[in-house]
CSV table of C-alpha atoms in Angstrom, one decimal:
chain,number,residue,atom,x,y,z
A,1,UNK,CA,0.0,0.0,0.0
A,2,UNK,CA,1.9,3.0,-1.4
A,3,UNK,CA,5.1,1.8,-0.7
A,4,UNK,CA,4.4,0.4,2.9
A,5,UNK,CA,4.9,-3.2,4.0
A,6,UNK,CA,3.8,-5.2,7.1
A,7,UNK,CA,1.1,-2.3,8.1
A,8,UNK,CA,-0.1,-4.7,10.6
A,9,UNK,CA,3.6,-5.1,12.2
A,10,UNK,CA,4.4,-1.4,12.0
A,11,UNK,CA,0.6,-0.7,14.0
A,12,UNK,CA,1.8,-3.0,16.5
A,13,UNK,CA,5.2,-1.5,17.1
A,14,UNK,CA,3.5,2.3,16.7
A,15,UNK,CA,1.0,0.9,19.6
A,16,UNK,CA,3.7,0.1,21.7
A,17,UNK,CA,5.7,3.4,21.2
A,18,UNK,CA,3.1,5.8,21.5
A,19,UNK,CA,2.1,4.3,25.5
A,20,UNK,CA,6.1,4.8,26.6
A,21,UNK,CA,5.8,7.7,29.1
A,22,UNK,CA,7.8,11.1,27.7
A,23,UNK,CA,7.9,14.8,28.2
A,24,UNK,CA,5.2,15.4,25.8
A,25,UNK,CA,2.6,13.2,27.2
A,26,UNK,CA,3.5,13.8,30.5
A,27,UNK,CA,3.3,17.5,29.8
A,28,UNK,CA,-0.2,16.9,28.2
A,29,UNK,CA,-1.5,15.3,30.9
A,30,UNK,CA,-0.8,18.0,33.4
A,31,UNK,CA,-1.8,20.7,31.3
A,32,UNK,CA,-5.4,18.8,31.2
A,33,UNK,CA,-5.6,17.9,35.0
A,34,UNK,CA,-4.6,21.7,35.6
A,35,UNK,CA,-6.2,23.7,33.0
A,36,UNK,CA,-9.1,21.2,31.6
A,37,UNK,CA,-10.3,19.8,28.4
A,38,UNK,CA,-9.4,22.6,26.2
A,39,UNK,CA,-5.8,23.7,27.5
A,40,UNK,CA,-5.4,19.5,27.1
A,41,UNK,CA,-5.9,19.9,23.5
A,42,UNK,CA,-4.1,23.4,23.2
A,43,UNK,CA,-0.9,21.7,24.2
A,44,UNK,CA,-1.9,18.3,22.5
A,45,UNK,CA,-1.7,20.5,19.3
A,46,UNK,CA,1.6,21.6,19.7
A,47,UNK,CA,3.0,17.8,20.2
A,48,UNK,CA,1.3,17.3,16.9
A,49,UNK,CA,2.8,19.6,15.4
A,50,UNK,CA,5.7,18.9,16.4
A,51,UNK,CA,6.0,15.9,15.4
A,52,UNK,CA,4.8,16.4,12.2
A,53,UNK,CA,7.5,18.9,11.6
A,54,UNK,CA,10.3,16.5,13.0
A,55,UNK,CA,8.7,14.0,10.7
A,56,UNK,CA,9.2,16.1,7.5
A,57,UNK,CA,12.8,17.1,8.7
A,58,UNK,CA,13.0,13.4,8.6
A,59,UNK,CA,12.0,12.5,5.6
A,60,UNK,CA,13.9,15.8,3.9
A,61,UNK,CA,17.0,14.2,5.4
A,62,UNK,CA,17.8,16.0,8.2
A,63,UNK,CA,18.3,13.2,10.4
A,64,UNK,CA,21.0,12.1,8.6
A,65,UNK,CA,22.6,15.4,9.2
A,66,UNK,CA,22.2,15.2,12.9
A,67,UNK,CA,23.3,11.3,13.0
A,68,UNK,CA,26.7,12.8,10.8
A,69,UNK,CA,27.4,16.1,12.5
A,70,UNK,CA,28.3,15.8,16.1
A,71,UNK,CA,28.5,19.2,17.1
A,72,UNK,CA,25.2,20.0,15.4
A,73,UNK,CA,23.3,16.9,17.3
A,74,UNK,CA,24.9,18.4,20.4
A,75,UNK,CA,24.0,21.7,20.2
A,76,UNK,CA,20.4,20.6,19.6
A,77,UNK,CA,20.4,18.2,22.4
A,78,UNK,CA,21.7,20.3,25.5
A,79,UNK,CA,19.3,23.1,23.6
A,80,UNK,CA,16.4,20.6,24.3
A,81,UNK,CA,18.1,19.2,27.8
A,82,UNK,CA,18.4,23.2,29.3
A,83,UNK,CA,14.4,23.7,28.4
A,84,UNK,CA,13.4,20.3,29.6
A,85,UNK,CA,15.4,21.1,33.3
A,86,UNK,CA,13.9,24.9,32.6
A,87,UNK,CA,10.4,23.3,33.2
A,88,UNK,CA,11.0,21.0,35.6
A,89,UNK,CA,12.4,23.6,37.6
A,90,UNK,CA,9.1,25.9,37.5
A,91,UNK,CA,7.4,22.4,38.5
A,92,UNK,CA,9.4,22.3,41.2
A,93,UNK,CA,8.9,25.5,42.7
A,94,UNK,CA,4.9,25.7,41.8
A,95,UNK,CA,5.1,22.0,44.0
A,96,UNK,CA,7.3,23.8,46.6
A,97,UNK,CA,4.6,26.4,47.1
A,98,UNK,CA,1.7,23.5,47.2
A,99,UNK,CA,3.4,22.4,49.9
A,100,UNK,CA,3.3,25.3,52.0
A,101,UNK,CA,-0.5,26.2,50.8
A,102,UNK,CA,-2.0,22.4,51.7
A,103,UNK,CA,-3.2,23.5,54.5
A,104,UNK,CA,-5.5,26.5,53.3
A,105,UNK,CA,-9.2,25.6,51.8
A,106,UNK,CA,-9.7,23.9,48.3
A,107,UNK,CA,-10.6,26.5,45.9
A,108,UNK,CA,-14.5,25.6,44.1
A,109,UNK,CA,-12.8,24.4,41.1
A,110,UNK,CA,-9.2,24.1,40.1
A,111,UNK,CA,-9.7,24.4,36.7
A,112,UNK,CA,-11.2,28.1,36.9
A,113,UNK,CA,-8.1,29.0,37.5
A,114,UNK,CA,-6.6,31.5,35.4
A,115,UNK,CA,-3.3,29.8,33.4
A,116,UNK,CA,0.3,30.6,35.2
A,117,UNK,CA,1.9,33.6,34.1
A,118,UNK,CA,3.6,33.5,30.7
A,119,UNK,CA,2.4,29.7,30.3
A,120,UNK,CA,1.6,28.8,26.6
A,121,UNK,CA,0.5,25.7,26.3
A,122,UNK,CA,0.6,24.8,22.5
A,123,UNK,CA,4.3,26.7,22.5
A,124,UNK,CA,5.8,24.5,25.1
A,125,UNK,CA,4.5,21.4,23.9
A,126,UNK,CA,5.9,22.2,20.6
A,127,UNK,CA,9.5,23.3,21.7
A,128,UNK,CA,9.3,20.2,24.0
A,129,UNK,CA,9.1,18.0,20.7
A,130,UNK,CA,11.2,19.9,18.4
A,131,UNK,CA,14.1,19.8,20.8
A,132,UNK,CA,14.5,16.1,20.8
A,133,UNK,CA,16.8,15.2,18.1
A,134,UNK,CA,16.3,11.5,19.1
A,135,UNK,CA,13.0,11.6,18.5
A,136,UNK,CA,13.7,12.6,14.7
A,137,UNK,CA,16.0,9.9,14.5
A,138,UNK,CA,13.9,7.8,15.8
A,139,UNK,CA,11.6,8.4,12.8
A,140,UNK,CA,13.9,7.6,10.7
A,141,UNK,CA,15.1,4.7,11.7
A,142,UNK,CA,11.8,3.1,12.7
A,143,UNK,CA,9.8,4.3,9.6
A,144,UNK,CA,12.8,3.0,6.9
A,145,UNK,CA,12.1,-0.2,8.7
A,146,UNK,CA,8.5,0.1,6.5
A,147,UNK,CA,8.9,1.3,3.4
A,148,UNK,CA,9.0,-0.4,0.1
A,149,UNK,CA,13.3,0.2,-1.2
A,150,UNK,CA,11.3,-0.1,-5.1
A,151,UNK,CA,8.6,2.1,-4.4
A,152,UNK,CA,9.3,4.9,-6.4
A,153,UNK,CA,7.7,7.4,-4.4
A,154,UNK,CA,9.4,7.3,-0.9
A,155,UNK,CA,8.4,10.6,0.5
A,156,UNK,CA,4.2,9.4,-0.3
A,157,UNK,CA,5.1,6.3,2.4
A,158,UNK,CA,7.0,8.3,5.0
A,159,UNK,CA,3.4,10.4,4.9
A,160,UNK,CA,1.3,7.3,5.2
A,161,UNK,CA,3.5,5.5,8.2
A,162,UNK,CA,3.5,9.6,9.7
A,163,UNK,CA,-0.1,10.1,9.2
A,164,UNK,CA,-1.2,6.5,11.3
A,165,UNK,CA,1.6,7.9,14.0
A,166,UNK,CA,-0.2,11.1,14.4
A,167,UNK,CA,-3.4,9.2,14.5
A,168,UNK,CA,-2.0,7.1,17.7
A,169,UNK,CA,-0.9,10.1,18.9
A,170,UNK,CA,-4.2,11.8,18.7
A,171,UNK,CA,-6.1,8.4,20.2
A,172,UNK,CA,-3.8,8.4,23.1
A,173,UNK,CA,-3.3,12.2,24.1
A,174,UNK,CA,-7.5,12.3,23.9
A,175,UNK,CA,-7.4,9.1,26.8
A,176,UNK,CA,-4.5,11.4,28.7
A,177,UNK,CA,-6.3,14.8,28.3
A,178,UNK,CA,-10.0,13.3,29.6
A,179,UNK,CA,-7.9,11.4,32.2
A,180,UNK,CA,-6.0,14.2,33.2
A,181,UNK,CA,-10.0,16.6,34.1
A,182,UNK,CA,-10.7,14.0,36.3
A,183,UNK,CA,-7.4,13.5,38.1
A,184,UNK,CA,-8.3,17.5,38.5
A,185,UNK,CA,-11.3,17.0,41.0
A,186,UNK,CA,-9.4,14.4,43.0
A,187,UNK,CA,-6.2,16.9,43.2
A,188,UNK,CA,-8.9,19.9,44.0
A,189,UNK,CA,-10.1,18.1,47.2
A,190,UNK,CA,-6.6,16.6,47.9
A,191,UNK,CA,-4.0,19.3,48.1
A,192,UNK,CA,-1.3,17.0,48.9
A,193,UNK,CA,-2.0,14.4,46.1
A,194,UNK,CA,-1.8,17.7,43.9
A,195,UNK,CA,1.7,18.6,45.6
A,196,UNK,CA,3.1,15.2,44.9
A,197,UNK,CA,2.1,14.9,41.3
A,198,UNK,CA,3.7,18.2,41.1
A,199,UNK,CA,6.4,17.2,42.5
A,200,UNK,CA,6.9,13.9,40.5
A,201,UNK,CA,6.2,15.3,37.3
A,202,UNK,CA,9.0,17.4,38.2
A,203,UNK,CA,11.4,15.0,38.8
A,204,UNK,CA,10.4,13.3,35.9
A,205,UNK,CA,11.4,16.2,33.7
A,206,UNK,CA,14.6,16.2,35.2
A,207,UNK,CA,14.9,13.3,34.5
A,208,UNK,CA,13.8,13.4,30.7
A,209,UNK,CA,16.8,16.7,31.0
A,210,UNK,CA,19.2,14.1,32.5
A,211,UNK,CA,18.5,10.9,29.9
A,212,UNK,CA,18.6,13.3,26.5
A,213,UNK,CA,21.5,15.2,28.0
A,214,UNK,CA,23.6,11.4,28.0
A,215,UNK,CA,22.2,10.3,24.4
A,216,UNK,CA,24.4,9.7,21.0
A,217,UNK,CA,23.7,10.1,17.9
């Protein structure tokens, strides 16, 4: 089918991929559980594009240039490492001051809440993919993996295998963002469950910072 082989292989492999945890869908989720349904989507919308930007660079050959040209792959990398850290550090500190506010009544509902100063949703989502040169490499090395090497058209099957990604993607970051509104109500009436998921997506950042900062090209 336009240049792609074992579909049903590749859907099983995409499955798998899209359910590992990362920044963006771990970003998603606390958007959503924050800032409801909407925000959710706003920031899901900037992992989609993303993506689909990473997977054109990809299929342009841009990938390669990264896999060939250390100093480029590392500038990109600790680019995408100091913004990761840059967010788990505000997670920290919002946590920090959870903490100290547990105590005080539950506000009549968290996601009325007007959004954090300076937070942008869909343009943090999308700087959070687009500094992950692994991720475009990833592309490239699991999509090759797919396509037809006599199909004349390569570029027509990098869009099919992209377009069923970014239908898994959409699937999953839907289950994450309606998960994420009620997770809201039990962290409106539980301050210190809201702390500690503050705190834990916060150390998970880091560690996303920590894990991209040691990868190769």
């Amino acid at each position: 089918m336009l240049g792609v082989i074992d579909l049903p292989t590749y859907l099983a492999g995409l499955v798998l991929i899209v359910l590992l945890p990362g920044p963006n869908s771990l970003y998603v989720l606390s958007v959503a559980a924050r800032r409801g349904v909407r925000t959710g989507y706003a920031a899901a919308a900037g992992v989609w594009c993303g993506d689909a930007v990473l997977m054109t660079l990809s299929a342009a050959g841009v990938a390669s240039l990264l896999q060939a040209n250390a100093v480029l792959f590392g500038i990109v990398k600790y680019a995408g490492a100091g913004y990761l850290t840059w967010l788990a550090v505000g997670m920290l500190r919002a946590a920090r001051s959870m903490w100290r506010a547990r105590r005080e009544p539950a506000v009549p509902d968290a996601r009325t809440e007007e959004p954090a100063a300076g937070e942008r949703p869909f343009r943090r989502a999308l700087v959070i993919s687009l500094f992950n040169p692994k991720a475009m490499l990833f592309f490239v090395a699991f999509f090759v993996q797919f396509v037809d090497p006599g199909y004349a058209y390569p570029a027509v099957s990098f869009v099919v295998l992209g377009a069923f990604a970014q239908l898994a993607s959409f699937l999953y970051l839907t289950a994450l963002i309606f998960s994420g509104t009620r997770l809201a109500e039990a962290f409106r009436r539980r301050k210190r469950l809201s702390a500690g998921a503050t705190t834990a997506a916060g150390a998970l950042f880091l560690g996303f910072a920590v894990k991209l900062t040691l990868a190769s090209a």
